[in-house]
Structure formats: C-alpha cells, structure tokens
mmCIF file of C-alpha atoms and ligand atoms in Angstrom:
data_model
loop_
_atom_site.group_PDB
_atom_site.id
_atom_site.type_symbol
_atom_site.label_atom_id
_atom_site.label_comp_id
_atom_site.label_asym_id
_atom_site.label_seq_id
_atom_site.Cartn_x
_atom_site.Cartn_y
_atom_site.Cartn_z
ATOM 1 C CA MET A 273 0.000 0.000 0.000
ATOM 2 C CA ILE A 274 1.287 3.455 -0.928
ATOM 3 C CA PHE A 275 -0.578 5.995 1.159
ATOM 4 C CA THR A 276 0.593 9.390 2.358
ATOM 5 C CA VAL A 277 -0.823 11.640 5.036
ATOM 6 C CA ALA A 278 0.601 15.176 4.707
ATOM 7 C CA ILE A 279 0.283 17.339 7.804
ATOM 8 C CA ASP A 280 1.443 20.934 7.491
ATOM 9 C CA GLY A 281 1.129 24.033 9.629
ATOM 10 C CA PRO A 282 3.001 26.467 11.873
ATOM 11 C CA ALA A 283 5.001 25.650 15.007
ATOM 12 C CA ALA A 284 3.128 24.387 18.082
ATOM 13 C CA ALA A 285 -0.223 24.009 16.293
ATOM 14 C CA GLY A 286 -0.331 20.314 17.270
ATOM 15 C CA LYS A 287 1.048 18.736 14.066
ATOM 16 C CA GLY A 288 3.580 16.582 15.865
ATOM 17 C CA THR A 289 1.115 15.120 18.364
ATOM 18 C CA ILE A 290 -1.508 14.525 15.684
ATOM 19 C CA SER A 291 1.051 12.941 13.337
ATOM 20 C CA ARG A 292 2.444 10.555 15.941
ATOM 21 C CA ALA A 293 -1.043 9.556 17.098
ATOM 22 C CA VAL A 294 -2.462 8.800 13.646
ATOM 23 C CA ALA A 295 0.744 7.059 12.529
ATOM 24 C CA GLU A 296 0.451 4.717 15.485
ATOM 25 C CA ARG A 297 -3.279 4.195 15.050
ATOM 26 C CA PHE A 298 -3.079 3.325 11.352
ATOM 27 C CA GLY A 299 0.294 1.545 11.469
ATOM 28 C CA LEU A 300 2.047 4.111 9.251
ATOM 29 C CA ARG A 301 5.682 5.272 9.418
ATOM 30 C CA HIS A 302 6.180 8.851 10.598
ATOM 31 C CA LEU A 303 8.690 11.509 9.569
ATOM 32 C CA ASP A 304 8.945 14.820 11.414
ATOM 33 C CA THR A 305 10.516 16.798 8.561
ATOM 34 C CA GLY A 306 11.228 19.791 10.821
ATOM 35 C CA LEU A 307 13.897 17.638 12.421
ATOM 36 C CA LEU A 308 15.832 17.580 9.118
ATOM 37 C CA TYR A 309 15.993 21.381 8.998
ATOM 38 C CA ARG A 310 16.756 21.561 12.722
ATOM 39 C CA ALA A 311 19.666 19.127 12.259
ATOM 40 C CA VAL A 312 21.050 21.166 9.341
ATOM 41 C CA GLY A 313 20.812 24.378 11.368
ATOM 42 C CA ALA A 314 22.452 22.758 14.395
ATOM 43 C CA LYS A 315 25.411 21.377 12.420
ATOM 44 C CA GLY A 316 26.794 24.842 11.781
ATOM 45 C CA GLY A 317 29.189 25.611 8.935
ATOM 46 C CA ASP A 318 27.875 25.814 5.385
ATOM 47 C CA PRO A 319 24.177 24.838 5.509
ATOM 48 C CA VAL A 320 24.153 23.454 1.949
ATOM 49 C CA GLN A 321 27.079 21.143 2.710
ATOM 50 C CA ALA A 322 25.436 20.191 6.018
ATOM 51 C CA ALA A 323 22.209 19.268 4.198
ATOM 52 C CA LEU A 324 24.049 17.257 1.532
ATOM 53 C CA ALA A 325 25.992 15.342 4.203
ATOM 54 C CA LEU A 326 23.090 14.809 6.635
ATOM 55 C CA THR A 327 23.073 11.343 8.241
ATOM 56 C CA PRO A 328 20.484 9.594 10.451
ATOM 57 C CA ASP A 329 22.826 10.134 13.433
ATOM 58 C CA ASP A 330 22.487 13.904 12.996
ATOM 59 C CA LEU A 331 18.797 13.550 13.830
ATOM 60 C CA LEU A 332 19.576 12.016 17.221
ATOM 61 C CA ARG A 333 21.129 15.132 18.810
ATOM 62 C CA ASP A 334 19.295 15.956 22.006
ATOM 63 C CA ASP A 335 19.364 19.727 21.464
ATOM 64 C CA LEU A 336 17.188 19.786 18.332
ATOM 65 C CA ARG A 337 13.901 20.591 20.101
ATOM 66 C CA SER A 338 15.002 23.901 21.616
ATOM 67 C CA LEU A 339 13.609 27.283 20.525
ATOM 68 C CA GLY A 340 17.100 28.211 19.301
ATOM 69 C CA ALA A 341 17.246 25.124 17.074
ATOM 70 C CA GLY A 342 13.820 26.018 15.628
ATOM 71 C CA GLU A 343 15.046 29.508 14.899
ATOM 72 C CA ALA A 344 18.238 28.207 13.222
ATOM 73 C CA ALA A 345 16.143 25.705 11.231
ATOM 74 C CA SER A 346 13.899 28.413 9.791
ATOM 75 C CA ARG A 347 16.973 30.415 8.739
ATOM 76 C CA VAL A 348 18.529 27.537 6.777
ATOM 77 C CA ALA A 349 15.096 26.519 5.429
ATOM 78 C CA VAL A 350 14.911 29.653 3.245
ATOM 79 C CA ILE A 351 17.960 28.469 1.224
ATOM 80 C CA PRO A 352 16.699 26.739 -1.952
ATOM 81 C CA GLU A 353 19.788 24.448 -2.208
ATOM 82 C CA VAL A 354 19.212 23.219 1.349
ATOM 83 C CA ARG A 355 15.611 22.329 0.507
ATOM 84 C CA THR A 356 16.648 20.610 -2.731
ATOM 85 C CA ALA A 357 19.194 18.487 -0.845
ATOM 86 C CA LEU A 358 16.435 17.197 1.458
ATOM 87 C CA VAL A 359 13.687 16.626 -1.123
ATOM 88 C CA ASP A 360 14.560 13.143 -2.409
ATOM 89 C CA PHE A 361 14.762 11.557 1.026
ATOM 90 C CA GLN A 362 11.351 12.995 1.974
ATOM 91 C CA LYS A 363 9.708 12.001 -1.322
ATOM 92 C CA ARG A 364 10.995 8.434 -1.021
ATOM 93 C CA PHE A 365 9.834 8.222 2.592
ATOM 94 C CA ALA A 366 6.374 9.508 1.574
ATOM 95 C CA ARG A 367 5.825 7.025 -1.256
ATOM 96 C CA ALA A 368 7.593 3.917 0.060
ATOM 97 C CA GLU A 369 5.492 0.783 0.450
ATOM 98 C CA GLY A 370 3.596 0.650 3.760
ATOM 99 C CA GLY A 371 2.245 4.189 4.020
ATOM 100 C CA ALA A 372 3.579 7.226 5.837
ATOM 101 C CA VAL A 373 2.676 10.356 7.750
ATOM 102 C CA LEU A 374 4.931 13.370 7.175
ATOM 103 C CA ASP A 375 4.590 16.636 9.036
ATOM 104 C CA GLY A 376 6.178 19.935 8.085
ATOM 105 C CA ARG A 377 5.431 23.096 6.105
ATOM 106 C CA ASP A 378 5.473 22.025 2.442
ATOM 107 C CA ILE A 379 4.465 18.360 2.472
ATOM 108 C CA GLY A 380 1.069 18.779 0.781
ATOM 109 C CA THR A 381 2.329 21.425 -1.649
ATOM 110 C CA VAL A 382 5.870 20.378 -2.675
ATOM 111 C CA ILE A 383 7.016 17.053 -1.209
ATOM 112 C CA CYS A 384 3.864 15.073 -1.877
ATOM 113 C CA PRO A 385 1.101 16.998 -3.691
ATOM 114 C CA GLU A 386 -0.383 13.580 -4.547
ATOM 115 C CA ALA A 387 -0.885 12.725 -0.831
ATOM 116 C CA GLU A 388 -4.151 10.886 -0.246
ATOM 117 C CA VAL A 389 -4.888 12.924 2.902
ATOM 118 C CA LYS A 390 -3.775 16.516 3.493
ATOM 119 C CA LEU A 391 -4.295 18.450 6.686
ATOM 120 C CA PHE A 392 -3.279 21.998 7.553
ATOM 121 C CA VAL A 393 -3.184 22.344 11.325
ATOM 122 C CA THR A 394 -3.164 25.812 12.779
ATOM 123 C CA ALA A 395 -4.029 27.843 15.901
ATOM 124 C CA SER A 396 -3.772 31.502 16.884
ATOM 125 C CA ALA A 397 -0.222 32.730 17.558
ATOM 126 C CA PRO A 398 -0.876 33.521 21.276
ATOM 127 C CA VAL A 399 -2.296 30.033 21.877
ATOM 128 C CA ARG A 400 0.652 28.385 20.089
ATOM 129 C CA ALA A 401 3.126 30.574 21.983
ATOM 130 C CA HIS A 402 1.447 29.659 25.275
ATOM 131 C CA ARG A 403 1.781 25.931 24.493
ATOM 132 C CA ARG A 404 5.434 26.347 23.541
ATOM 133 C CA TRP A 405 6.116 28.488 26.625
ATOM 134 C CA LYS A 406 4.666 25.748 28.873
ATOM 135 C CA GLU A 407 7.263 23.351 27.374
ATOM 136 C CA VAL A 408 10.304 25.630 27.341
ATOM 137 C CA GLY A 409 9.617 28.254 30.052
ATOM 138 C CA GLY A 410 11.260 31.690 29.980
ATOM 139 C CA ASP A 411 9.480 34.895 29.045
ATOM 140 C CA GLU A 412 6.110 34.206 27.366
ATOM 141 C CA ALA A 413 6.102 37.539 25.472
ATOM 142 C CA GLU A 414 9.493 36.647 23.996
ATOM 143 C CA VAL A 415 8.252 33.182 22.977
ATOM 144 C CA LEU A 416 5.277 34.857 21.243
ATOM 145 C CA ALA A 417 7.590 37.267 19.402
ATOM 146 C CA GLN A 418 9.706 34.309 18.203
ATOM 147 C CA VAL A 419 6.628 32.364 17.073
ATOM 148 C CA ILE A 420 5.381 35.371 15.071
ATOM 149 C CA GLU A 421 8.811 35.955 13.510
ATOM 150 C CA ARG A 422 9.209 32.279 12.566
ATOM 151 C CA ASP A 423 5.690 32.212 11.033
ATOM 152 C CA ARG A 424 6.578 35.271 8.988
ATOM 153 C CA ARG A 425 9.863 33.785 7.755
ATOM 154 C CA ASP A 426 8.233 30.442 6.880
ATOM 155 C CA ALA A 427 5.234 32.014 5.129
ATOM 156 C CA GLU A 428 7.099 34.708 3.202
ATOM 157 C CA ARG A 429 10.093 32.767 1.851
ATOM 158 C CA ALA A 430 10.240 32.444 -1.926
ATOM 159 C CA THR A 431 10.863 28.685 -2.066
ATOM 160 C CA ALA A 432 8.245 26.286 -0.682
ATOM 161 C CA PRO A 433 6.574 28.783 1.664
ATOM 162 C CA MET A 434 4.278 27.519 4.390
ATOM 163 C CA VAL A 435 0.814 27.551 2.835
ATOM 164 C CA ALA A 436 -2.178 25.240 2.972
ATOM 165 C CA ALA A 437 -2.619 23.110 -0.148
ATOM 166 C CA PRO A 438 -5.906 24.057 -1.854
ATOM 167 C CA ASP A 439 -7.312 20.595 -1.108
ATOM 168 C CA ALA A 440 -6.124 20.409 2.524
ATOM 169 C CA LEU A 441 -8.568 19.995 5.387
ATOM 170 C CA LEU A 442 -8.062 22.955 7.753
ATOM 171 C CA LEU A 443 -7.870 22.068 11.413
ATOM 172 C CA ASP A 444 -7.849 25.062 13.778
ATOM 173 C CA THR A 445 -6.812 23.900 17.248
ATOM 174 C CA THR A 446 -7.135 27.332 18.928
ATOM 175 C CA GLU A 447 -10.180 26.199 20.865
ATOM 176 C CA MET A 448 -9.991 22.498 20.161
ATOM 177 C CA SER A 449 -8.226 20.022 22.412
ATOM 178 C CA ILE A 450 -5.407 18.120 20.773
ATOM 179 C CA SER A 451 -7.252 14.857 21.423
ATOM 180 C CA ALA A 452 -10.311 16.213 19.531
ATOM 181 C CA ALA A 453 -7.975 17.259 16.710
ATOM 182 C CA VAL A 454 -6.483 13.737 16.637
ATOM 183 C CA GLU A 455 -9.997 12.292 16.298
ATOM 184 C CA THR A 456 -10.860 14.688 13.441
ATOM 185 C CA ALA A 457 -7.631 13.774 11.636
ATOM 186 C CA ALA A 458 -8.236 10.053 12.203
ATOM 187 C CA ARG A 459 -11.781 10.366 10.811
ATOM 188 C CA ALA A 460 -10.476 12.065 7.647
ATOM 189 C CA ILE A 461 -7.923 9.274 7.149
ATOM 190 C CA ARG A 462 -10.443 6.507 7.831
ATOM 191 C CA GLU A 463 -12.866 8.003 5.272
ATOM 192 C CA VAL A 464 -10.226 7.897 2.560
ATOM 193 C CA ILE A 465 -9.243 4.336 3.457
ATOM 194 C CA GLU A 466 -12.879 3.195 3.484
ATOM 195 C CA GLN A 467 -13.563 4.832 0.127
ATOM 196 C CA GLY A 468 -10.770 2.686 -1.232
ATOM 197 C CA ARG A 469 -8.703 5.679 -2.284
ATOM 198 C CA ALA A 470 -5.716 4.374 -0.338
HETATM 199 O O1 C5P B 74 8.272 21.876 12.578
HETATM 200 P P1 C5P B 74 9.494 22.477 13.227
HETATM 201 O O2 C5P B 74 9.175 23.589 14.170
HETATM 202 O O3 C5P B 74 10.386 21.455 13.826
HETATM 203 O O4 C5P B 74 10.318 23.114 12.008
HETATM 204 C C1 C5P B 74 11.450 23.916 12.224
HETATM 205 C C2 C5P B 74 11.630 24.830 11.011
HETATM 206 O O5 C5P B 74 12.033 24.040 9.893
HETATM 207 C C3 C5P B 74 10.377 25.558 10.539
HETATM 208 O O6 C5P B 74 10.177 26.803 11.209
HETATM 209 C C4 C5P B 74 10.649 25.747 9.054
HETATM 210 O O7 C5P B 74 11.419 26.908 8.830
HETATM 211 C C5 C5P B 74 11.493 24.551 8.687
HETATM 212 N N1 C5P B 74 10.729 23.525 7.993
HETATM 213 C C6 C5P B 74 10.494 23.690 6.644
HETATM 214 N N2 C5P B 74 9.864 22.726 5.932
HETATM 215 C C7 C5P B 74 9.423 21.614 6.533
HETATM 216 C C8 C5P B 74 9.613 21.420 7.921
HETATM 217 C C9 C5P B 74 10.261 22.416 8.635
HETATM 218 O O8 C5P B 74 10.876 24.700 6.075
HETATM 219 N N3 C5P B 74 8.826 20.666 5.794
#
C-alpha cells in the first residue's frame, strides 16, 4: 500500500502530536521533517554542505527541540539548495510501500502533492506561543515574538513557503483540544481508506 498523510502548519499548532497519534493508530511510518531542517541548522558551517551530508545520526542530537534550534532551522530553510538536498529523502519516505505520515510546512504542496490525505493544522499565535512556553519556560512575550517571527519567515520565503494546499482539510486547534484534533484527523484518514482511495 502506498498511502501518504501530509500534515502541514506552523510551530506548536499540534502537528507533531496529531502525526504521531495517527501514525500509530493506522500503522504508518512517521517523519517529522522539521527535524531535518533543525539538524542542518544545528550542524553549523555551510548549511548546503550540512544538508548534503546529513546522516540519520544527525537527527539524534538531544538539542534539536530547543527554541534556538527552531530559529536556526527556519533560517537555513529559506535556502533553496538546502531544501533541494532534502527533497529526495522525503519524497521516497512519503511514497515507500507501507504508508507514511509526514509533518512539516510544504508536504502537501511540494514534497507530496499527490498525498491521499492533506491536513493543515493551525491555531492563533498567542495560543501556540502559550503551548510552547509551557514546554520551554522563559518569558512568554518573547516566545510569542519568536513564534510570530518564525511564522513570517516560513510564510514569506520564496521557495516552498508555508501555505495550505488548496485541497487540505483545515484544522484550527485554537479552541480544540489536541485529542479532539487527533480524532478529526483520524476520521479524515479513515474516510479515505474506506472509500478505497488508499
Ligand atoms: O516543525 P518544526 O518547528 O520542527 O520546524 C522547524 C523549522 O524548519 C520551521 O520553522 C521551518 O522553517 C522549517 N521547515 C520547513 N519545511 C518543513 C519542515 C520544517 O521549512 N517541511
């Protein structure tokens, strides 16, 4: 079975939790594509060379989830050659036998426009900043400023900007619990499977 679930959206909207939950429920492999950009940003040096030489071990660093790593990731993610270096791996992961869930910013638009299920998960910036702040602590106003700046950089870049695919199901988690969002996502996937489109 070749079956791809593309889950895009801004930071801290709930993509990661939803992706992991539906991957487990439907027995699909999962790739957090943000981790690729975080690992490139964390390597330092020339980002294009870092992307070309990326290895699975680079994804195991324990400092990739920090706010600083997210910030560095969004800076290298604007470089077209960095994105090109990471495309093939993501495309192969998406269409390999067995089915996959990928979450990121450009999965439904660039990496896998043919995905059988596309979701765009979002929430207001203050709500996303509050969730992130609960994880990382520090000054909440500063976390909000970083979230807004990262959204801007991701949405305004020329190559593969963060945008919902025209056929994506929009999931706004501002006032929705993440478990309700997981159920909505699971229902959308089940419908496609039951219609035999998978
Ligand atoms: O999703 P996460 O917050 O880990 O992503 C970190 C950064 O990596 C994003 O802000 C974005 O700049 C970049 N990214 C991207 N395309 C993806 C996934 C992440 O440009 N598919």
